[in-house]
XYZ file of C-alpha atoms in Angstrom:
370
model
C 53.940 11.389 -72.049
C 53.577 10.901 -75.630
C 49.877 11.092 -77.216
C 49.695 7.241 -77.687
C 50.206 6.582 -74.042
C 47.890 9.206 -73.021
C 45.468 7.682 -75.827
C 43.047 5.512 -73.503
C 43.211 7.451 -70.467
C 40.719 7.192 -67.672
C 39.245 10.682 -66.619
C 36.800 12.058 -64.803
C 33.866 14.435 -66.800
C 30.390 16.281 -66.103
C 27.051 16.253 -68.478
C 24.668 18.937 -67.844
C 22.545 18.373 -70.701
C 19.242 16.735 -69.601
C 18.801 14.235 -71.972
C 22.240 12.942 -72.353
C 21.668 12.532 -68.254
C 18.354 10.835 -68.677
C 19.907 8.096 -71.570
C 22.587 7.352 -68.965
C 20.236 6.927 -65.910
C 18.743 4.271 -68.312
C 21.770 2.614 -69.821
C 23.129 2.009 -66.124
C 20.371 1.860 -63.487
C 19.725 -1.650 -62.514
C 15.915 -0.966 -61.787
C 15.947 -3.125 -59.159
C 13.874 -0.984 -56.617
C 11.047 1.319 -57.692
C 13.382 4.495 -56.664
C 16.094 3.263 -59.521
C 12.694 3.725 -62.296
C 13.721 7.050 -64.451
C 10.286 7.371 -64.636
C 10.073 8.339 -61.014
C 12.954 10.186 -60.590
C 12.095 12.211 -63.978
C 8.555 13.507 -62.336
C 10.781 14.792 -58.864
C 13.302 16.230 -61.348
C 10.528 18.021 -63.491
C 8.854 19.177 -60.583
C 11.623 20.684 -58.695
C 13.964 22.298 -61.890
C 17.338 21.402 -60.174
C 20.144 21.925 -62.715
C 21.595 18.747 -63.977
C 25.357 17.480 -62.897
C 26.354 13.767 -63.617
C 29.895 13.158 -63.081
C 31.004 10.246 -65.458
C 34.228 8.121 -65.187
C 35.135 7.132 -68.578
C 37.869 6.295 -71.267
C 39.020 9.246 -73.159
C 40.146 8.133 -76.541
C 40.118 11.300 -78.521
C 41.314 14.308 -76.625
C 43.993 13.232 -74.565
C 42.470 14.307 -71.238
C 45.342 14.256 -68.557
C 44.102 13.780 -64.957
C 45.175 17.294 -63.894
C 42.408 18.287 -66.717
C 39.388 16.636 -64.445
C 36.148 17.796 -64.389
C 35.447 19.211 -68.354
C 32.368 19.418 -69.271
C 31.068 16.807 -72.002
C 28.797 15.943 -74.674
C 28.371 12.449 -75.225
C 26.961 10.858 -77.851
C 25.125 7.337 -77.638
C 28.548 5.871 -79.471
C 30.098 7.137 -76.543
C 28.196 5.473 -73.915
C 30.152 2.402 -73.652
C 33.394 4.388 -72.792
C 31.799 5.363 -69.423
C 32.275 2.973 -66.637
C 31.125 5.472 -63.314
C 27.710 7.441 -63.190
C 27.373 10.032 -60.441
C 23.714 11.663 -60.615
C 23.773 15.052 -58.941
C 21.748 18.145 -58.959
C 22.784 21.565 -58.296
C 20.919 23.198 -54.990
C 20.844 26.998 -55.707
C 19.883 27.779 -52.214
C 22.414 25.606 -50.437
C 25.208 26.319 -53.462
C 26.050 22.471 -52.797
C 24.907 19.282 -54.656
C 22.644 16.268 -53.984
C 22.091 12.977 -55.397
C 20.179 13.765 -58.221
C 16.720 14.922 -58.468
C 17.324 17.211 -55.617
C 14.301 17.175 -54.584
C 15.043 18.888 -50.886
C 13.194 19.638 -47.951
C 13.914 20.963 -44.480
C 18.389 19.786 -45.710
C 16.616 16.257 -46.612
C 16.156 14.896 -49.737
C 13.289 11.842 -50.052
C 14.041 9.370 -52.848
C 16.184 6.730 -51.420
C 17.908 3.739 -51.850
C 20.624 5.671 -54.018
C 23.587 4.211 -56.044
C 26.880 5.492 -57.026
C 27.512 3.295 -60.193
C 31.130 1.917 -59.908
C 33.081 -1.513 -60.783
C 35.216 -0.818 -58.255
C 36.370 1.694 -54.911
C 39.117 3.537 -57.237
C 36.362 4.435 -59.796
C 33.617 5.151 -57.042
C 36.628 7.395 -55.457
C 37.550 9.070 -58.498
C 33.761 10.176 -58.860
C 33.606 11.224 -55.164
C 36.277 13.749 -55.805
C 35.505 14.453 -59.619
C 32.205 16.096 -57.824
C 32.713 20.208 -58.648
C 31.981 21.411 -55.564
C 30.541 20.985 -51.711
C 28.138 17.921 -51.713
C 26.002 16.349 -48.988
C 24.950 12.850 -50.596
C 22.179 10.770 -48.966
C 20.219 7.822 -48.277
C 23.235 5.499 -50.560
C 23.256 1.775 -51.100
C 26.436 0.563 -49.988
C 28.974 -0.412 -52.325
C 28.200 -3.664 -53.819
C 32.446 -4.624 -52.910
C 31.601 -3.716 -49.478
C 30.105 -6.217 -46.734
C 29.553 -7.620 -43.499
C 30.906 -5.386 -40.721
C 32.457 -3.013 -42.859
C 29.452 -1.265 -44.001
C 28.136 -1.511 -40.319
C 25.932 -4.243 -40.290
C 26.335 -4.559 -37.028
C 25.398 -1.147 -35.633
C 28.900 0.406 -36.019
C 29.260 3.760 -38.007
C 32.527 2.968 -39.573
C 33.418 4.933 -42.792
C 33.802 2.773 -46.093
C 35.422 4.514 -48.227
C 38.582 6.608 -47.332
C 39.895 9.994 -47.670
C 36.982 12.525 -48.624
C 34.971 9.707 -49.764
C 34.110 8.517 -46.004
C 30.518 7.086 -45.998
C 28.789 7.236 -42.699
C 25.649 5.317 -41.682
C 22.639 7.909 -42.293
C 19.635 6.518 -41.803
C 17.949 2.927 -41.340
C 15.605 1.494 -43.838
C 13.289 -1.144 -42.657
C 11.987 -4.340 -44.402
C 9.781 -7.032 -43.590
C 10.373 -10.834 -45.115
C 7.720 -13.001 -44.560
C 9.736 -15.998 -45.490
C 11.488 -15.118 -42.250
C 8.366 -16.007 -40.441
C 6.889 -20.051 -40.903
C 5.473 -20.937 -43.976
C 2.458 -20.011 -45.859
C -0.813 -19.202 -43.897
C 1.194 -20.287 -40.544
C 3.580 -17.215 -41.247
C 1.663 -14.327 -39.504
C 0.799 -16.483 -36.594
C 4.283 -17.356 -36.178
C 4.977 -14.092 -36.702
C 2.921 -12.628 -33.909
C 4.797 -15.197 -31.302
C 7.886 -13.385 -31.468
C 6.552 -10.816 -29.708
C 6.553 -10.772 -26.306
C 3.619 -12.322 -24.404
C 2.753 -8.997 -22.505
C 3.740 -7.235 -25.686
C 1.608 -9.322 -28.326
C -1.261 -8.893 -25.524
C -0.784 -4.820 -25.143
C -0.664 -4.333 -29.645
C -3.739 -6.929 -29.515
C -5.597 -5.330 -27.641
C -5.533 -1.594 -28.207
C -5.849 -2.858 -32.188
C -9.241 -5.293 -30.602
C -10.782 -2.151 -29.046
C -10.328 -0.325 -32.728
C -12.128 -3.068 -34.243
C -14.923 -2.799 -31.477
C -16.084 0.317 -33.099
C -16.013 -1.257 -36.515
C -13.215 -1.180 -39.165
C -13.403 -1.428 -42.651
C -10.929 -1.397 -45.550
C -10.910 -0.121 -49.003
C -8.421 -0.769 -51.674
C -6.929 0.831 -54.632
C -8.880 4.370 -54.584
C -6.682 6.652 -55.813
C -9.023 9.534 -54.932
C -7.650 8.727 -51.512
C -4.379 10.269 -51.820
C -5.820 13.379 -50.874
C -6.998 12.015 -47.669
C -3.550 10.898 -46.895
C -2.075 14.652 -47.938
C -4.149 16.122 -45.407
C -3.643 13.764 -42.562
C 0.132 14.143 -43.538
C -0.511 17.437 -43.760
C -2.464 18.143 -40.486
C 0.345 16.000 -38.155
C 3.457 17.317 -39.771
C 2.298 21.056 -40.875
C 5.306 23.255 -41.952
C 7.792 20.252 -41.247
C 6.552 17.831 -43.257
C 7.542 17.026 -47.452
C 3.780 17.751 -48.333
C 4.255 21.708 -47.181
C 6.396 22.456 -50.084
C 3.846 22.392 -53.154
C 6.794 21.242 -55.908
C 6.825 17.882 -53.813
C 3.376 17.676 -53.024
C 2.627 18.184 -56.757
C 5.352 15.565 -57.826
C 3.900 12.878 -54.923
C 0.041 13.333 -56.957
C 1.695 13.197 -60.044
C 3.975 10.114 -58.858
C 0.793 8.267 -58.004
C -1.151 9.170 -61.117
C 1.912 7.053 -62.822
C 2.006 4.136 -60.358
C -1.746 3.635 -60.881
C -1.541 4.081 -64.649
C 1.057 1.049 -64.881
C -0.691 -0.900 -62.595
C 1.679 -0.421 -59.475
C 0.144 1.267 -57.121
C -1.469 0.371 -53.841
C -3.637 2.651 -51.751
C -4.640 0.921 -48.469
C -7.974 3.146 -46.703
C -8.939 2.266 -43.134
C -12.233 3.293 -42.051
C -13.022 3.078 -38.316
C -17.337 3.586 -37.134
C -17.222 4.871 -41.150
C -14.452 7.904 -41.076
C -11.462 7.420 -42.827
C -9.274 7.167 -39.915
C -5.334 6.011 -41.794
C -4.399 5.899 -45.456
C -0.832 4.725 -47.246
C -0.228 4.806 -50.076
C 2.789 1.786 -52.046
C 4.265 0.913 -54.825
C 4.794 -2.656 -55.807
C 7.828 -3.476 -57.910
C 9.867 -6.715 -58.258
C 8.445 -8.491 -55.588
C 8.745 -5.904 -53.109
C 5.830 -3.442 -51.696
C 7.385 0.072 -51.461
C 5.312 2.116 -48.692
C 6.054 5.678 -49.623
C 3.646 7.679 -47.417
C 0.843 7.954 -44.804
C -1.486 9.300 -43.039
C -3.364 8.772 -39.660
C -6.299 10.638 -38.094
C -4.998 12.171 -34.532
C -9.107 10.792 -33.893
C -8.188 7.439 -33.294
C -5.083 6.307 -31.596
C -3.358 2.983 -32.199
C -4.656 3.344 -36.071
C -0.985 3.231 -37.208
C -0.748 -0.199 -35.409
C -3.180 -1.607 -37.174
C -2.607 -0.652 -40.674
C 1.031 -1.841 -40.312
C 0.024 -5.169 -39.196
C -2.654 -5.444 -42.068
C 0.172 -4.739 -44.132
C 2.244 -7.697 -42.780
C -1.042 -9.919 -42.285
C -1.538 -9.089 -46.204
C 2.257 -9.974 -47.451
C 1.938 -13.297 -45.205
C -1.977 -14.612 -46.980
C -2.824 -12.649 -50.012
C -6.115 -12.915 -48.857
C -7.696 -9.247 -49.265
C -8.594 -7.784 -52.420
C -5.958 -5.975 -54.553
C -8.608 -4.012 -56.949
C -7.109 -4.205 -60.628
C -3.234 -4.846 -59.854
C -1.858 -7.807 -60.988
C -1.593 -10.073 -57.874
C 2.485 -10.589 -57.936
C 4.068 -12.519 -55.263
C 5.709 -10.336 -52.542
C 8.896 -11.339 -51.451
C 8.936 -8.417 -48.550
C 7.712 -5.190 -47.592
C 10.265 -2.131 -47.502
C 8.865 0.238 -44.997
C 11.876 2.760 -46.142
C 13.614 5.063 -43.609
C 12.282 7.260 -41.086
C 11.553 5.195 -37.482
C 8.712 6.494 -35.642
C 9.092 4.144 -32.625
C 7.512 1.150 -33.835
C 9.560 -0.507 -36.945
C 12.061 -2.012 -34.515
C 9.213 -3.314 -32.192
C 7.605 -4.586 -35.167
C 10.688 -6.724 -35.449
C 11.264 -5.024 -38.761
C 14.962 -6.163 -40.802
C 17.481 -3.065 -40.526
C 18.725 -1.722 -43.509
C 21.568 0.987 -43.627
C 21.980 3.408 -45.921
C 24.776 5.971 -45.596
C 25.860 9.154 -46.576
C 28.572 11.357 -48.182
C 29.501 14.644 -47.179
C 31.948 16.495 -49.685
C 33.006 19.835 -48.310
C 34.209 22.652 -50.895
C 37.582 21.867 -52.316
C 40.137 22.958 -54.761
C 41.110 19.670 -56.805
C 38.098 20.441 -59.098
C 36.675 23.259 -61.123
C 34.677 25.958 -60.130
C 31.487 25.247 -58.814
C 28.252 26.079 -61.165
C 27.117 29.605 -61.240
């Protein structure tokens, strides 16, 4: 093949460089949800050193790259940003020798930040990435493709791959969200959405939340001195197995909060029962959607959970408690995120897949980082 055919061809590269990776995440992330904000995902990064490894799909113009040369690594300049069509964020995990969706901020072979997207036009450019990754790679907690829908992505329960060859993407978790369009209008929605429970249901969450409130509950909005509260509940239920054991993440999460409440988008919810703090969570409200990205309950006072979930859903329904200095925005829905303790599907809670990528070590690409 003669240079000028090989002139605009499509290959496959890696930038290590942090801020060449950090003017990318920018240029391409949609900042839809709070976990696409660079401003989060910088704070996990910083906190947890992973080396940086963004695969990039692009045009090569200049050098001729054939596709048997995949994988070089690249400097781009800012000019050279609108050659690049694919972004795949990785980091390098030392103690694994694989690679996660970037930060890589892992704990107990999970990583935390969710809602993660492979930015691609298409499947041949998401599958070129996929197998332009240097090495073994366990990717999780993915946003299906946006080409991909209905059953094929498993809306309906089935674990059917949607990609092909190495690519496969398997349901990994479920994400949870609650709409409160979904349920009446206006101040007739949490009413209406209490009546699709159950009758003996509705009259067994009533009650255990009634004989809480019996000993007198209080709520408190917006202290951000209460984050340590909900560390050491977190803290005291989970012990070695929780996030909050490994400092690097426990020190990102206060730093993480520090942020929210500095721009205004945080939301600390405090539950006092007879006076004690009894549960504490802690959100983050971006584009219409209330992010809950941690708790804590007292082991003191069962059924708390209950009722600081359902103040959360009474709340997106009314508006009518207090929001201490952030901006009252209209909520379009609460996303509870991933991790089902028992009582997001009896909550009646919308399912949300989000799947997951495992890359085993293979010879197609370069050696993996040393």
């Amino acid at each position: 093949m003669s240079p000028t055919e090989n002139k605009y061809m499509k290959t496959i590269g890696t930038i290590e460089d942090a801020p060449t990776c950090a003017r990318l995440w920018k240029h391409f992330y949609p900042r839809s949800t709070v976990f696409d904000l660079w401003e989060v995902r910088e704070i996990f990064a910083r906190h947890f050193g992973r080396r940086h490894c963004f695969v990039v799909h692009y045009t090569d113009e200049k050098d001729n790259v054939s596709p048997g040369e995949n994988g070089v690594r690249l400097k781009i300049k800012d000019s050279d940003i609108n050659a690049i069509d694919g972004v795949l964020p990785l980091s390098w995990i030392e103690e694994k020798k694989e690679f996660a969706f970037f930060p890589g901020e892992t704990w107990k072979d999970r990583t935390w930040l969710e809602q993660n997207k492979i930015i691609a036009p298409n499947k041949e450019v998401m599958t070129r990435l996929i197998h332009g990754i240097p090495g073994a790679a366990e990717l999780r907690y993915l946003c299906p493709p946006p080409w991909e829908t209905g059953d094929k992505i498993g809306q309906n329960g089935t674990n059917a791959p949607v990609t092909g060859s190495m690519g496969e993407m398997h349901i990994d978790e479920v994400g949870y969200l609650f709409h409160p369009a979904n349920h009446g209008i206006k101040e007739e929605q949490y009413p209406a959405y209490l009546l699709g429970f159950a009758g003996k249901s509705r009259k067994k969450i009533l009650a255990e939340i009634h004989a809480i409130e019996k000993k007198g509950v209080k709520f408190r909005y917006n202290v951000l001195e209460d984050i340590e509260l909900l560390f050491q509940f977190n803290q005291d239920n989970f012990k070695e197995n929780g996030y909050f054991h490994d400092p690097r993440f426990l020190n990102a999460f206060r730093e993480l909060a520090q942020m929210l409440h500095q721009k205004k988008m945080l939301r600390v919810v405090t539950v006092l029962v007879d006076n004690k703090t009894a549960a504490v969570d802690m959100a983050a409200v971006w584009n219409h959607t209330c992010f809950f990205l941690a708790g804590g309950t007292s082991r003191t006072v069962p059924g708390i959970a209950k009722l600081i979930n359902l103040h959360h859903i009474q709340w997106a329904c009314s508006h009518t408690h207090h929001l201490g200095d952030m901006p009252l925005e209209e909520i379009h829905s609460l996303d509870f995120l991933c991790g089902d303790f028992g009582w997001k599907e009896r909550f009646h809670l919308s399912p949300r897949p989000l799947y997951k990528i495992i890359v085993p070590e293979k010879g197609h690409g370069y050696a993996p980082l040393s």
